[in-house]
């Protein structure tokens, strides 16, 4: 932008300069022609006829002619400088022997360019002949072209100066403006550079409401999300490590204490296998959770809701002696991942089993509401969840404070929630008595369309 401005200004100055120079040349030519015509008119006048010698005629002419400041006239007689016009010319060419020699031999009127102390000179030479006598005398007219051009050149110089000042000022203004515009972007860049995954707390100051401020705002929002994600990830890894350490410690302790008694060994073996199974389950659960954010988490297909519920109850029945119920089945087929839905329901069922006793009722049901959204639920007649834990239990590694807490890792409900969310749905705990967990999946038509 600035370069274009500089180029345009330079081109303008150069062009103006050339136009002015050409004009000065033309003005010098005009003056020369004018002087020559004047002399020619005089030379053919009656007055001139009275002179018998050319030098007298030339003297008369030089006396009667006052040249401009940028002009000079002189006569050459017999190849030598003879007389010159009045006034002080810008430079003397009549005393320049080489010039006088060059123009003094002319037999025809001629003109040309010469150099002088006052710059370029446009000259014209007019040979003077009286009657048929050979040429002995010349009138030389000098137009000092650089002197004529002086005022224009002064104007051009002023133009150059103004152009240069304008350029400097425009450059300064550009520098200031771009500096101010770019400052927030520079800050954005330096902040972004300083941020590493260990220091995600830094934020950019948002000043004003312009585009740059909006950009900074968006950047900050992105950082919020990144920080949340990193914190969650770190907590998750911390918790997983912590949870896995417990069974490892148990296994190690038992192996160290194991004696040589075969009965003792059999007991320890059973215990260790149990502990390993628990670990295995936890690792499987962790893998499910880790995979839940990925696009290939779900394998969609047609899922019949009646079949789904009946199957879950059939699978659950051998787990424990409970009063199992299929409570309401929606006779509908939806597009979903049947295996993941079964997995979610089985997590809920295993929780229900854990919090109920023999003979207690556990029901599994499905329902399709008028809007087409699907409701899946597992309810039991156990003690239910204390109000303080209602939200917390859905988090990873969150367990209730009841007696059975050592049993699980607290991943079950987190898995249920991620499966619901992967289906664009959600899971919630409905008000008691007992515990009733409900999964809502969005309108079946929508699911079909996907
Ligand atoms: N049906 C229920 N009745 C009462 N409390 C429940 C019920 N289901 C879950 N909870 C409470 O919610 C907590 C979290 O359940 P979640 O399934 O996430 O973990 P967990 O069952 O303890 O362990 P995991 O499922 O990993 O084996 C449980 O510890 C329990 O306190
Ligand atoms: Mg559970």
Coordinates of C-alpha atoms and ligand atoms in Angstrom, one line a residue:
X1 CA 0.0 0.0 0.0
X2 CA 2.7 2.4 1.1
X3 CA 4.9 1.2 -1.8
X4 CA 2.1 2.0 -4.3
X5 CA 1.7 5.5 -2.8
X6 CA 5.5 6.1 -3.1
X7 CA 5.6 4.8 -6.6
X8 CA 2.6 7.0 -7.7
X9 CA 4.1 10.1 -6.2
X10 CA 7.5 9.5 -7.8
X11 CA 5.8 8.9 -11.2
X12 CA 3.9 12.1 -10.8
X13 CA 7.0 14.2 -9.9
X14 CA 9.0 12.7 -12.8
X15 CA 6.2 13.4 -15.3
X16 CA 5.7 16.9 -14.1
X17 CA 9.4 17.5 -14.3
X18 CA 9.5 16.2 -17.9
X19 CA 6.5 18.3 -19.0
X20 CA 8.1 21.4 -17.5
X21 CA 11.4 20.8 -19.2
X22 CA 9.7 20.3 -22.5
X23 CA 7.8 23.5 -22.0
X24 CA 11.0 25.4 -21.2
X25 CA 12.5 24.1 -24.5
X26 CA 9.5 25.2 -26.4
X27 CA 9.5 28.6 -24.7
X28 CA 13.2 29.1 -25.7
X29 CA 12.4 28.2 -29.3
X30 CA 9.5 30.6 -29.4
X31 CA 11.6 33.4 -28.0
X32 CA 14.3 32.6 -30.6
X33 CA 11.8 32.7 -33.5
X34 CA 10.4 35.9 -32.2
X35 CA 13.7 37.6 -32.0
X36 CA 14.7 36.4 -35.5
X37 CA 11.5 37.6 -37.0
X38 CA 11.9 41.0 -35.4
X39 CA 15.4 41.3 -36.8
X40 CA 14.3 40.1 -40.2
X41 CA 11.6 42.8 -40.3
X42 CA 14.1 45.4 -39.3
X43 CA 16.7 44.2 -41.8
X44 CA 14.2 44.5 -44.7
X45 CA 12.9 47.9 -43.5
X46 CA 13.6 51.2 -45.2
X47 CA 15.8 52.3 -42.3
X48 CA 18.1 49.3 -42.7
X49 CA 18.6 50.2 -46.4
X50 CA 20.4 53.3 -45.3
X51 CA 23.3 51.4 -43.8
X52 CA 26.2 50.6 -46.0
X53 CA 28.1 48.3 -43.6
X54 CA 26.5 45.3 -41.9
X55 CA 28.3 46.1 -38.6
X56 CA 26.6 49.5 -38.4
X57 CA 23.2 47.9 -39.1
X58 CA 23.9 45.4 -36.3
X59 CA 25.1 48.1 -33.9
X60 CA 21.9 50.0 -34.6
X61 CA 19.9 46.9 -33.8
X62 CA 21.8 46.0 -30.6
X63 CA 21.4 49.6 -29.3
X64 CA 17.7 49.7 -30.0
X65 CA 17.0 46.2 -28.5
X66 CA 16.9 45.6 -24.8
X67 CA 17.0 41.8 -24.2
X68 CA 15.1 40.0 -21.5
X69 CA 16.9 38.6 -18.4
X70 CA 17.1 35.3 -20.1
X71 CA 18.3 36.6 -23.4
X72 CA 21.5 38.0 -24.9
X73 CA 22.4 39.3 -28.4
X74 CA 25.7 39.9 -29.9
X75 CA 27.2 40.5 -33.3
X76 CA 30.1 38.7 -35.0
X77 CA 32.1 40.6 -37.6
X78 CA 34.8 38.9 -39.7
X79 CA 34.7 35.9 -37.4
X80 CA 35.2 37.8 -34.2
X81 CA 32.9 39.0 -31.4
X82 CA 32.1 42.5 -32.2
X83 CA 29.4 44.2 -30.0
X84 CA 26.9 42.8 -27.6
X85 CA 23.5 44.0 -26.4
X86 CA 23.0 46.0 -23.3
X87 CA 22.4 44.5 -19.9
X88 CA 24.1 41.7 -18.1
X89 CA 23.4 38.3 -19.6
X90 CA 23.2 35.2 -17.3
X91 CA 26.5 34.0 -18.9
X92 CA 28.9 35.2 -21.5
X93 CA 29.1 33.2 -24.7
X94 CA 30.4 36.1 -26.8
X95 CA 33.7 35.7 -25.0
X96 CA 33.8 32.0 -25.7
X97 CA 36.2 31.9 -28.6
X98 CA 35.3 28.3 -29.6
X99 CA 31.6 29.1 -29.7
X100 CA 32.2 32.3 -31.7
X101 CA 34.4 30.3 -34.1
X102 CA 31.7 27.6 -34.4
X103 CA 28.8 29.9 -35.3
X104 CA 30.8 32.7 -37.1
X105 CA 31.2 30.7 -40.3
X106 CA 27.5 30.2 -40.9
X107 CA 26.3 31.3 -44.4
X108 CA 22.6 30.3 -43.7
X109 CA 20.4 31.1 -40.7
X110 CA 20.9 28.2 -38.2
X111 CA 20.2 27.3 -34.7
X112 CA 21.4 24.8 -32.0
X113 CA 22.2 24.0 -28.4
X114 CA 25.2 25.2 -26.5
X115 CA 26.4 24.9 -22.9
X116 CA 27.2 27.9 -20.7
X117 CA 27.9 28.7 -17.1
X118 CA 24.2 29.4 -16.8
X119 CA 23.1 26.1 -18.2
X120 CA 21.8 25.1 -21.6
X121 CA 21.5 27.8 -24.2
X122 CA 19.3 27.8 -27.4
X123 CA 21.1 29.9 -29.9
X124 CA 20.3 31.2 -33.3
X125 CA 22.7 32.6 -35.9
X126 CA 21.5 35.0 -38.6
X127 CA 24.1 35.9 -41.3
X128 CA 23.8 39.5 -42.5
X129 CA 24.5 40.3 -46.1
X130 CA 24.1 43.7 -47.7
X131 CA 23.5 43.6 -51.4
X132 CA 25.6 40.9 -53.1
X133 CA 28.7 41.3 -50.9
X134 CA 29.9 38.1 -49.1
X135 CA 28.7 37.5 -45.6
X136 CA 31.0 39.2 -43.0
X137 CA 28.6 39.8 -40.1
X138 CA 26.3 37.7 -38.0
X139 CA 23.7 38.3 -35.4
X140 CA 23.7 35.8 -32.6
X141 CA 20.6 35.4 -30.4
X142 CA 21.0 33.5 -27.1
X143 CA 18.0 32.1 -25.2
X144 CA 19.2 30.8 -21.8
X145 CA 16.8 27.9 -21.5
X146 CA 17.6 27.0 -17.9
X147 CA 17.0 30.6 -16.8
X148 CA 13.6 30.6 -18.6
X149 CA 12.8 27.3 -16.9
X150 CA 13.9 28.5 -13.5
X151 CA 10.4 29.4 -12.1
X152 CA 9.0 26.1 -13.3
X153 CA 11.9 24.2 -11.9
X154 CA 11.4 25.9 -8.6
X155 CA 7.8 24.8 -8.6
X156 CA 8.9 21.3 -9.5
X157 CA 11.4 21.3 -6.7
X158 CA 8.7 22.4 -4.3
X159 CA 6.6 19.6 -5.6
X160 CA 9.4 17.1 -4.9
X161 CA 9.8 18.5 -1.4
X162 CA 6.0 18.3 -0.7
X163 CA 5.9 14.8 -2.2
X164 CA 8.8 13.7 0.1
X165 CA 7.2 15.2 3.2
X166 CA 3.8 13.6 2.3
X167 CA 5.5 10.3 1.9
X168 CA 7.3 10.6 5.2
X169 CA 4.1 11.7 7.0
X170 CA 2.0 8.9 5.2
X171 CA 4.7 6.4 6.2
X172 CA 4.6 7.5 9.8
X173 CA 0.8 7.4 9.8
X174 CA 0.8 3.9 8.3
X175 CA 3.3 2.8 10.8
X176 CA 1.2 4.1 13.7
X177 CA -2.1 2.8 12.4
X178 CA -0.8 -0.7 11.6
X179 CA 1.0 -0.8 14.9
X180 CA -2.3 0.0 16.7
X181 CA -4.3 -2.5 14.6
X182 CA -1.7 -5.2 14.9
X183 CA -1.0 -4.8 18.7
X184 CA -3.9 -7.0 19.9
X185 CA -3.0 -9.6 17.3
X186 CA 0.6 -9.5 18.4
X187 CA -0.6 -10.0 22.0
X188 CA -2.7 -12.8 20.8
X189 CA 0.2 -14.5 19.2
X190 CA 2.6 -14.0 22.2
X191 CA 0.0 -15.4 24.6
X192 CA -0.7 -18.3 22.3
X193 CA 3.1 -18.9 22.2
X194 CA 3.4 -18.8 26.0
X195 CA 0.6 -21.2 26.5
X196 CA 1.6 -24.8 27.0
X197 CA -0.4 -27.7 28.3
X198 CA 1.1 -27.0 31.8
X199 CA 0.0 -23.3 31.8
X200 CA -3.5 -23.1 30.2
X201 CA -4.7 -20.5 32.7
X202 CA -3.4 -17.5 30.8
X203 CA -6.0 -15.4 29.0
X204 CA -6.0 -12.5 26.6
X205 CA -7.3 -9.1 27.8
X206 CA -10.4 -8.3 25.7
X207 CA -10.6 -4.6 25.1
X208 CA -13.4 -3.0 23.1
X209 CA -15.9 -4.7 20.8
X210 CA -14.2 -4.8 17.4
X211 CA -13.3 -7.9 15.4
X212 CA -10.0 -8.3 17.1
X213 CA -11.7 -8.2 20.5
X214 CA -14.1 -10.9 19.3
X215 CA -11.2 -12.9 18.1
X216 CA -9.6 -12.6 21.5
X217 CA -12.9 -13.6 23.1
X218 CA -13.2 -16.7 20.9
X219 CA -9.7 -17.6 21.7
X220 CA -10.3 -17.3 25.4
X221 CA -13.4 -19.5 25.1
X222 CA -11.4 -22.1 23.3
X223 CA -8.8 -21.9 26.0
X224 CA -11.5 -22.5 28.6
X225 CA -12.6 -25.6 26.9
X226 CA -9.0 -26.8 26.4
X227 CA -8.3 -26.2 30.1
X228 CA -11.4 -28.1 31.1
X229 CA -10.5 -31.0 28.8
X230 CA -7.0 -31.1 30.1
X231 CA -8.1 -31.0 33.7
X232 CA -10.6 -33.7 33.2
X233 CA -8.1 -35.8 31.4
X234 CA -5.6 -35.4 34.2
X235 CA -8.1 -36.2 36.9
X236 CA -9.3 -39.2 34.9
X237 CA -5.7 -40.6 34.6
X238 CA -5.0 -39.8 38.3
X239 CA -8.2 -41.6 39.4
X240 CA -7.6 -44.5 37.1
X241 CA -4.1 -45.0 38.4
X242 CA -5.2 -44.7 42.0
X243 CA -8.1 -47.2 41.5
X244 CA -5.8 -49.7 39.8
X245 CA -3.2 -49.4 42.5
X246 CA -5.6 -50.9 45.2
X247 CA -6.1 -54.3 43.6
X248 CA -2.4 -54.5 42.7
X249 CA -1.5 -53.8 46.4
X250 CA -4.0 -56.4 47.5
X251 CA -2.6 -59.1 45.1
X252 CA 0.9 -58.3 46.0
X253 CA 0.2 -58.4 49.8
X254 CA -1.5 -61.8 49.5
X255 CA 1.3 -63.3 47.4
X256 CA 3.9 -62.1 49.9
X257 CA 2.0 -63.6 52.8
X258 CA 1.0 -66.9 51.1
X259 CA 2.2 -69.8 53.1
X260 CA 3.0 -73.4 52.0
X261 CA -0.3 -74.8 53.3
X262 CA -2.2 -76.1 50.2
X263 CA -5.5 -75.0 51.7
X264 CA -4.2 -71.5 52.4
X265 CA -2.9 -71.4 48.8
X266 CA -6.3 -72.4 47.3
X267 CA -7.9 -69.7 49.3
X268 CA -5.4 -67.1 48.2
X269 CA -5.8 -68.2 44.6
X270 CA -9.5 -67.7 44.7
X271 CA -9.1 -64.3 46.2
X272 CA -6.5 -63.3 43.7
X273 CA -8.6 -64.4 40.8
X274 CA -11.5 -62.4 42.1
X275 CA -9.3 -59.3 42.5
X276 CA -7.9 -59.8 39.0
X277 CA -11.5 -60.2 37.6
X278 CA -12.3 -56.9 39.3
X279 CA -9.3 -55.2 37.8
X280 CA -10.1 -56.7 34.4
X281 CA -13.6 -55.2 34.6
X282 CA -12.3 -51.8 35.6
X283 CA -9.9 -51.8 32.7
X284 CA -12.7 -52.8 30.4
X285 CA -14.8 -50.0 31.8
X286 CA -12.0 -47.5 31.4
X287 CA -11.6 -48.5 27.8
X288 CA -15.3 -48.0 27.1
X289 CA -15.1 -44.6 28.6
X290 CA -12.0 -43.7 26.7
X291 CA -13.6 -44.8 23.5
X292 CA -16.9 -43.1 24.1
X293 CA -15.7 -39.7 22.6
X294 CA -14.6 -41.4 19.3
X295 CA -16.8 -41.4 16.2
X296 CA -16.7 -45.2 15.9
X297 CA -18.0 -45.7 19.5
X298 CA -21.5 -46.6 18.2
X299 CA -22.3 -49.3 15.6
X300 CA -25.8 -48.2 14.6
X301 CA -28.4 -50.7 13.5
X302 CA -32.1 -51.5 13.9
X303 CA -33.0 -52.1 17.6
X304 CA -36.4 -53.4 18.6
X305 CA -37.2 -52.0 22.0
X306 CA -39.3 -54.9 23.2
X307 CA -36.6 -57.4 22.4
X308 CA -34.0 -55.2 24.0
X309 CA -35.8 -55.0 27.4
X310 CA -36.8 -58.7 27.4
X311 CA -33.2 -59.7 26.6
X312 CA -31.8 -57.6 29.4
X313 CA -34.2 -59.1 32.0
X314 CA -33.4 -62.6 30.7
X315 CA -29.7 -61.9 31.2
X316 CA -30.2 -60.3 34.6
X317 CA -32.4 -62.9 36.1
X318 CA -29.6 -65.4 36.9
X319 CA -27.6 -62.7 38.6
X320 CA -29.7 -62.6 41.8
X321 CA -32.9 -63.7 43.4
X322 CA -35.1 -60.7 42.8
X323 CA -38.7 -60.1 41.6
X324 CA -37.8 -59.3 38.0
X325 CA -40.4 -57.3 36.0
X326 CA -40.7 -56.2 32.4
X327 CA -42.6 -53.0 32.9
X328 CA -44.1 -51.8 29.7
X329 CA -42.5 -52.4 26.3
X330 CA -42.7 -50.0 23.4
X331 CA -43.3 -52.0 20.3
X332 CA -41.0 -49.9 18.1
X333 CA -37.7 -50.3 16.2
X334 CA -35.2 -47.5 16.4
X335 CA -31.8 -46.8 14.9
X336 CA -29.2 -47.2 17.7
X337 CA -26.4 -49.4 18.9
X338 CA -28.2 -52.4 20.5
X339 CA -25.1 -53.7 22.2
X340 CA -24.2 -50.4 23.8
X341 CA -27.8 -49.9 25.0
X342 CA -27.8 -53.4 26.5
X343 CA -24.4 -52.6 28.2
X344 CA -26.0 -49.4 29.7
X345 CA -29.1 -51.2 31.0
X346 CA -26.9 -54.0 32.4
X347 CA -24.9 -51.4 34.4
X348 CA -28.1 -50.0 35.8
X349 CA -29.4 -53.6 36.5
X350 CA -26.2 -54.5 38.4
X351 CA -26.5 -51.4 40.5
X352 CA -30.1 -52.2 41.3
X353 CA -29.1 -55.8 42.3
X354 CA -26.3 -54.4 44.5
X355 CA -28.7 -52.1 46.3
X356 CA -31.6 -54.5 46.8
X357 CA -32.1 -57.8 48.7
X358 CA -33.6 -61.1 47.8
X359 CA -37.3 -60.8 46.8
X360 CA -37.1 -57.1 46.1
X361 CA -38.6 -55.9 42.9
X362 CA -36.5 -54.7 39.9
X363 CA -38.2 -53.6 36.7
X364 CA -36.9 -52.8 33.3
X365 CA -39.0 -50.9 30.8
X366 CA -39.2 -48.9 27.6
X367 CA -41.7 -46.4 26.3
X368 CA -42.1 -44.4 23.1
X369 CA -43.8 -41.0 23.7
X370 CA -46.0 -39.1 21.4
X371 CA -43.1 -37.0 20.2
X372 CA -41.2 -40.1 19.1
X373 CA -38.5 -39.9 21.8
X374 CA -37.6 -43.2 23.6
X375 CA -37.5 -43.7 27.3
X376 CA -35.6 -46.7 28.8
X377 CA -35.6 -47.2 32.6
X378 CA -34.5 -49.5 35.4
X379 CA -36.2 -49.1 38.7
X380 CA -35.8 -50.9 42.0
X381 CA -37.4 -50.9 45.5
X382 CA -34.1 -50.4 47.3
X383 CA -33.1 -47.5 49.5
X384 CA -32.6 -45.1 46.6
X385 CA -29.9 -42.4 46.3
X386 CA -29.5 -39.7 48.9
X387 CA -30.4 -36.3 47.6
X388 CA -26.8 -35.0 48.1
X389 CA -25.5 -37.7 45.7
X390 CA -28.1 -37.4 42.9
X391 CA -25.9 -35.5 40.5
X392 CA -22.5 -36.6 41.7
X393 CA -22.9 -40.3 41.1
X394 CA -22.9 -39.8 37.3
X395 CA -19.3 -38.6 37.4
X396 CA -16.4 -41.0 36.8
X397 CA -15.2 -42.7 39.9
X398 CA -18.0 -41.2 42.0
X399 CA -19.5 -43.7 44.5
X400 CA -22.1 -43.4 47.2
X401 CA -21.1 -43.4 50.8
X402 CA -22.9 -46.6 51.6
X403 CA -21.5 -49.8 53.0
X404 CA -21.2 -51.5 49.6
X405 CA -18.8 -48.9 48.2
X406 CA -15.7 -51.1 48.0
X407 CA -17.4 -53.2 45.4
X408 CA -17.2 -51.0 42.3
X409 CA -15.0 -48.4 40.9
X410 CA -17.8 -45.9 40.4
X411 CA -17.6 -46.1 36.6
X412 CA -21.0 -47.7 35.9
X413 CA -23.2 -44.6 35.7
X414 CA -20.5 -42.7 33.8
X415 CA -20.6 -45.4 31.2
X416 CA -24.4 -45.2 31.1
X417 CA -24.2 -41.4 30.6
X418 CA -21.6 -41.6 27.8
X419 CA -23.7 -44.2 26.0
X420 CA -26.8 -42.0 26.3
X421 CA -24.9 -39.0 25.1
X422 CA -23.4 -40.8 22.2
X423 CA -27.0 -41.4 21.1
X424 CA -27.7 -37.6 21.6
X425 CA -29.7 -38.5 24.7
X426 CA -29.3 -38.3 28.4
X427 CA -29.7 -40.2 31.7
X428 CA -31.2 -39.0 34.9
X429 CA -32.4 -40.2 38.2
X430 CA -36.1 -39.9 38.6
X431 CA -37.6 -39.1 42.0
X432 CA -38.0 -42.0 44.5
X433 CA -39.2 -44.1 46.3
X434 CA -36.4 -46.5 45.4
X435 CA -34.1 -45.8 42.6
X436 CA -35.4 -45.2 39.1
X437 CA -32.8 -44.4 36.4
X438 CA -34.2 -43.1 33.1
X439 CA -32.4 -42.9 29.7
X440 CA -34.1 -40.6 27.1
X441 CA -33.0 -40.9 23.5
X442 CA -34.2 -38.3 21.0
X443 CA -37.0 -38.8 18.6
X444 CA -36.9 -42.1 16.8
X445 CA -37.4 -40.5 13.3
X446 CA -34.4 -38.4 13.8
X447 CA -32.4 -41.4 14.8
X448 CA -33.7 -43.3 11.8
X449 CA -32.7 -40.5 9.5
X450 CA -29.0 -40.6 10.6
Ligands
LIG1 N1 -30.0 -48.5 42.2 C1 -29.2 -47.8 43.0 N2 -29.7 -47.6 44.3 C2 -29.0 -46.8 45.2 N3 -27.8 -46.3 44.9 C3 -27.3 -46.4 43.7 C4 -28.0 -47.2 42.7 N4 -27.3 -47.1 41.6 C5 -26.2 -46.4 41.8 N5 -26.2 -45.9 43.1 C6 -25.2 -45.1 43.7 O1 -24.4 -44.5 42.7 C7 -23.0 -44.8 42.9 C8 -22.4 -44.8 41.6 O2 -22.8 -45.9 40.8 P1 -21.9 -46.5 39.7 O3 -22.6 -47.5 38.9 O4 -21.4 -45.3 38.9 O5 -20.6 -47.0 40.5 P2 -20.5 -48.4 41.3 O6 -21.7 -49.2 41.0 O7 -20.2 -48.0 42.7 O8 -19.2 -49.0 40.7 P3 -19.1 -49.8 39.3 O9 -20.4 -49.6 38.6 O10 -18.0 -49.2 38.6 O11 -18.9 -51.2 39.6 C9 -23.0 -46.1 43.6 O12 -21.8 -46.2 44.4 C10 -24.2 -45.9 44.5 O13 -23.9 -45.2 45.7
LIG2 MG1 -22.3 -49.6 39.0

